[in-house]
mmCIF file of C-alpha atoms in Angstrom:
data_model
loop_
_atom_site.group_PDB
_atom_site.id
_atom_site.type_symbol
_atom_site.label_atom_id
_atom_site.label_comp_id
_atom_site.label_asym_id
_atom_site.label_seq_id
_atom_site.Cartn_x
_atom_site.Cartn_y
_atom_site.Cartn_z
ATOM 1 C CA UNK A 1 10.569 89.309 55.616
ATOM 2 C CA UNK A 2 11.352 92.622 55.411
ATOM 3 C CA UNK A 3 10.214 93.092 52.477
ATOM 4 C CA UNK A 4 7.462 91.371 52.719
ATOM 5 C CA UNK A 5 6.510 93.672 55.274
ATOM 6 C CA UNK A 6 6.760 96.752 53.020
ATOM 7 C CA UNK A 7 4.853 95.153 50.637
ATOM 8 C CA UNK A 8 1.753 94.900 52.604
ATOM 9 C CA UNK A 9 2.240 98.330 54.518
ATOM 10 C CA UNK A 10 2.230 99.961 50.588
ATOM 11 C CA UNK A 11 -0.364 98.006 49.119
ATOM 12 C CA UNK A 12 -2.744 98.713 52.195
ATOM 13 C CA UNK A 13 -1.467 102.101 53.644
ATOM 14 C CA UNK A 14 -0.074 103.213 50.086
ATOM 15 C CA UNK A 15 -3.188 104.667 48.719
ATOM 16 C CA UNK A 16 -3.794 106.973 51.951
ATOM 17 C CA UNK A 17 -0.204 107.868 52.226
ATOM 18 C CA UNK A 18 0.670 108.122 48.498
ATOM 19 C CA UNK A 19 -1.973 109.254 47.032
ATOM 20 C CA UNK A 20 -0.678 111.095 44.480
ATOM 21 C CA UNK A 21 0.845 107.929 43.220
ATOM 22 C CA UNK A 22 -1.740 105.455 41.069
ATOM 23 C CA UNK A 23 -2.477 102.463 42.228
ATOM 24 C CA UNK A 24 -1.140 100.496 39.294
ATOM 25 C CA UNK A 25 2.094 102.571 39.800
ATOM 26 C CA UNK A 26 2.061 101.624 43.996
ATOM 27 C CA UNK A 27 1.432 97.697 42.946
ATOM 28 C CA UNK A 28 4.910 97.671 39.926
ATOM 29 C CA UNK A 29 6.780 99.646 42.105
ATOM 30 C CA UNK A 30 6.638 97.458 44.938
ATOM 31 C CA UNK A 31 7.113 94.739 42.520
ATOM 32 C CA UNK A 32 10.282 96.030 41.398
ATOM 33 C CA UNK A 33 11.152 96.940 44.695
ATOM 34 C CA UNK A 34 10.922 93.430 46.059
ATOM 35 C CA UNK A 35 13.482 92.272 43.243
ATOM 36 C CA UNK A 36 17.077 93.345 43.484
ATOM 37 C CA UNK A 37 16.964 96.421 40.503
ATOM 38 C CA UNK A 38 18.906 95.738 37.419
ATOM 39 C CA UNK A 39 21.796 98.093 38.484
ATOM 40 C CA UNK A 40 22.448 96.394 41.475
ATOM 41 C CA UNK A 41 22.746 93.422 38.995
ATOM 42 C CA UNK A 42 25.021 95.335 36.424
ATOM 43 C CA UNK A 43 27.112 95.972 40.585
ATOM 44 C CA UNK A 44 27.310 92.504 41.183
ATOM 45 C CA UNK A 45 28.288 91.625 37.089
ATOM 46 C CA UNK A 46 25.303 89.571 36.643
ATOM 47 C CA UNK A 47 24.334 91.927 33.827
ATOM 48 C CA UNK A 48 26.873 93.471 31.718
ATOM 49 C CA UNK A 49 27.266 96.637 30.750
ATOM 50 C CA UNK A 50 29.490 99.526 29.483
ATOM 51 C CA UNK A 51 31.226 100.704 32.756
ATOM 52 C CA UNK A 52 33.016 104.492 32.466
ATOM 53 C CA UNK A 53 33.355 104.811 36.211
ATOM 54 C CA UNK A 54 33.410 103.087 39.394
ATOM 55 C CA UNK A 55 34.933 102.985 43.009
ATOM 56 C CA UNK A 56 33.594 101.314 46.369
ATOM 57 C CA UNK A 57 30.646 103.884 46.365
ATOM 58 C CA UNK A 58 29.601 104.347 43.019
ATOM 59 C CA UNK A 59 29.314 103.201 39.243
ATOM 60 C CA UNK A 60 28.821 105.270 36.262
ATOM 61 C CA UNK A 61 27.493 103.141 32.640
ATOM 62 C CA UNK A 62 26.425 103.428 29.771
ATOM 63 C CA UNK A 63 22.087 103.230 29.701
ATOM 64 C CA UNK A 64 20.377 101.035 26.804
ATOM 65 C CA UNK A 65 18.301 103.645 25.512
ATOM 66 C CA UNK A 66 20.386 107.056 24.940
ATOM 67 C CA UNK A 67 18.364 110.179 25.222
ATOM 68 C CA UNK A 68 22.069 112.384 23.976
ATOM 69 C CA UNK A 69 25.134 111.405 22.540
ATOM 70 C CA UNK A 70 26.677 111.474 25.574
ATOM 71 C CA UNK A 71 24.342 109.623 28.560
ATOM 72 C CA UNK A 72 25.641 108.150 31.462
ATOM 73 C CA UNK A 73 23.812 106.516 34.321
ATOM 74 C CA UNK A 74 26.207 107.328 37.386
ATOM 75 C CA UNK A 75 24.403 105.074 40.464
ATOM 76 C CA UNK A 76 25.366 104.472 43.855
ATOM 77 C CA UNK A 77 26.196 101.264 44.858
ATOM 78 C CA UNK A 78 24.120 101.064 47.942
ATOM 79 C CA UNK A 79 20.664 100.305 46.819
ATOM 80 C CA UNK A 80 18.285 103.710 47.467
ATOM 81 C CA UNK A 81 15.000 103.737 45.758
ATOM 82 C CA UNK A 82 14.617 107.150 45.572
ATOM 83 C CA UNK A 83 15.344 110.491 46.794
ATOM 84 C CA UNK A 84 13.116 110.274 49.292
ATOM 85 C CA UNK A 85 15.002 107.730 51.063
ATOM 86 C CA UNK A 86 17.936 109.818 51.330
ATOM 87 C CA UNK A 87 19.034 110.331 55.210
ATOM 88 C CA UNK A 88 21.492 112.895 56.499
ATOM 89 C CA UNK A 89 24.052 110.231 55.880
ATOM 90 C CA UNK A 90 23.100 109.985 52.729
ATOM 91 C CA UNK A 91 24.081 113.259 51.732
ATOM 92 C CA UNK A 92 28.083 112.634 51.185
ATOM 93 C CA UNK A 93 26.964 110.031 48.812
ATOM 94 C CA UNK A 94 24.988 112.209 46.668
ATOM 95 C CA UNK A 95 27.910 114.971 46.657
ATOM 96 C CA UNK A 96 29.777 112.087 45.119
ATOM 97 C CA UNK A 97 27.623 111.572 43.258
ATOM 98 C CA UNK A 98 27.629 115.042 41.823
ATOM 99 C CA UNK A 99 31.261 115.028 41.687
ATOM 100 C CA UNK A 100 31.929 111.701 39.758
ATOM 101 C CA UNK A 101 29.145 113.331 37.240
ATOM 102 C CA UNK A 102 31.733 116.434 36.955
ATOM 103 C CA UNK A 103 34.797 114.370 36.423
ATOM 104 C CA UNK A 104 32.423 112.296 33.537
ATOM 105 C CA UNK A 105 31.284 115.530 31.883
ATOM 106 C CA UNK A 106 35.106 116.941 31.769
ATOM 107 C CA UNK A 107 36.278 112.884 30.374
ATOM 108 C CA UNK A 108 33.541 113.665 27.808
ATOM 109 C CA UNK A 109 34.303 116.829 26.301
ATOM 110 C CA UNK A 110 31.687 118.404 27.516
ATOM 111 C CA UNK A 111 32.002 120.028 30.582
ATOM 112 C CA UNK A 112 32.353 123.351 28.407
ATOM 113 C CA UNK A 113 29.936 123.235 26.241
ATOM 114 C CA UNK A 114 27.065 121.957 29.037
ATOM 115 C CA UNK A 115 25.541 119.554 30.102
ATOM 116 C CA UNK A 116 22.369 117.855 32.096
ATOM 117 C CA UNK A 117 21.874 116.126 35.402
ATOM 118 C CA UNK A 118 18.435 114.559 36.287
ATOM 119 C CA UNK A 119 17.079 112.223 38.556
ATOM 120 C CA UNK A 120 13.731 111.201 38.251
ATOM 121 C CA UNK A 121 11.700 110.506 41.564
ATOM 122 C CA UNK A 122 9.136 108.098 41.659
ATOM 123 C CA UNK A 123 5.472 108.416 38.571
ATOM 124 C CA UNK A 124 5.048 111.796 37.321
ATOM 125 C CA UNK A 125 8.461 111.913 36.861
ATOM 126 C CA UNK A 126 8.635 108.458 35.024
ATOM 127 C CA UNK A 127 10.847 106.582 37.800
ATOM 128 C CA UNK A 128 10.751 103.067 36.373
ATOM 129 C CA UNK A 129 13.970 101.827 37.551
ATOM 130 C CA UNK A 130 13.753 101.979 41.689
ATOM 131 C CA UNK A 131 17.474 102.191 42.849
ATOM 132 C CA UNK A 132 18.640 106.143 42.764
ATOM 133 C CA UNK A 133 20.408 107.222 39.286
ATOM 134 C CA UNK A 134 22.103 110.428 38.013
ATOM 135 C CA UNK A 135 21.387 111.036 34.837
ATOM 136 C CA UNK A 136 24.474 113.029 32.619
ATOM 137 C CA UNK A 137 23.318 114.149 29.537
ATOM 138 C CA UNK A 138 25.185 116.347 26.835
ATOM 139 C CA UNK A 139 26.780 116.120 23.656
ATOM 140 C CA UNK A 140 24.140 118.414 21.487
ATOM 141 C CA UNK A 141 21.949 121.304 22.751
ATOM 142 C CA UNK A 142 19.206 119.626 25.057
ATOM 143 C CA UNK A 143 15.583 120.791 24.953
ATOM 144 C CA UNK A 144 13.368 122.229 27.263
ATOM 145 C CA UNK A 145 13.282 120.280 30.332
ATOM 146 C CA UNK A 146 9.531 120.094 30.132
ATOM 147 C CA UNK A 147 7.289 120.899 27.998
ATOM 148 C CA UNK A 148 6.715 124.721 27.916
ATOM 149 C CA UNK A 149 3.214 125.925 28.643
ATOM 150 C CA UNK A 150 2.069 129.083 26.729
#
């Protein structure tokens, strides 16, 4: 019921409140939303995947699509859709976060060398996966973060 509820709060209070948002983007993330996210279903082992990490709080995998030779997803286990939805509570998680990506990067070899963390929050970022992720990224010199404007 609950998230019913949400449902019909974003589709008819979304476009006043997140405007910046598309509506297309409003309608697929509230889709998405409504379904458990495929990490929570890599959590529970209904999906597999390449595991590097995990403890009671958090796993760290290995993502489909690489974007480096080295790419890890590290996600917490508790479902948060995105950084917005962090609380004050929330913020020992993501400092464990941060640390687990530390340990990764040193496990990896490239803790020297450098490396990347990103999480993407919600369209203009490309968010298409709605439960929070830390991106680690390294293994080869990265590019600009975004595309440089002259």
């Amino acid at each position: 019921m609950k998230n019913v509820s949400y449902l019909i709060i974003l589709l008819f209070l979304g476009p006043s409140i997140c405007w910046s948002q598309s509506s297309e983007y409003q309608i697929n993330k509230a889709k998405k939303i409504e379904k458990s996210s495929v990490f929570t279903k890599i959590i529970n082992r209904e999906i597999k995947a390449t595991i590097e990490y995990e403890n009671e709080d958090i796993i760290a995998f290995v993502p489909l699509r690489l974007q480096a030779p080295v790419h890890l997803l590290i996600v917490p286990k508790k479902e948060i859709h995105t950084i917005n939805e962090v609380s004050q509570e929330g913020t020992l998680l993501l400092g464990k976060l941060f640390l687990v990506a530390k340990k990764l990067a040193k496990e990896q070899g490239i803790s020297e060398s450098g490396y990347r963390l990103i999480m993407n929050i919600n369209e203009d970022a490309g968010q298409s996966v709605f439960h929070l992720q830390l991106h680690l990224l390294g293994g080869k010199t990265l590019g600009p973060m975004v595309t440089q404007e002259k």
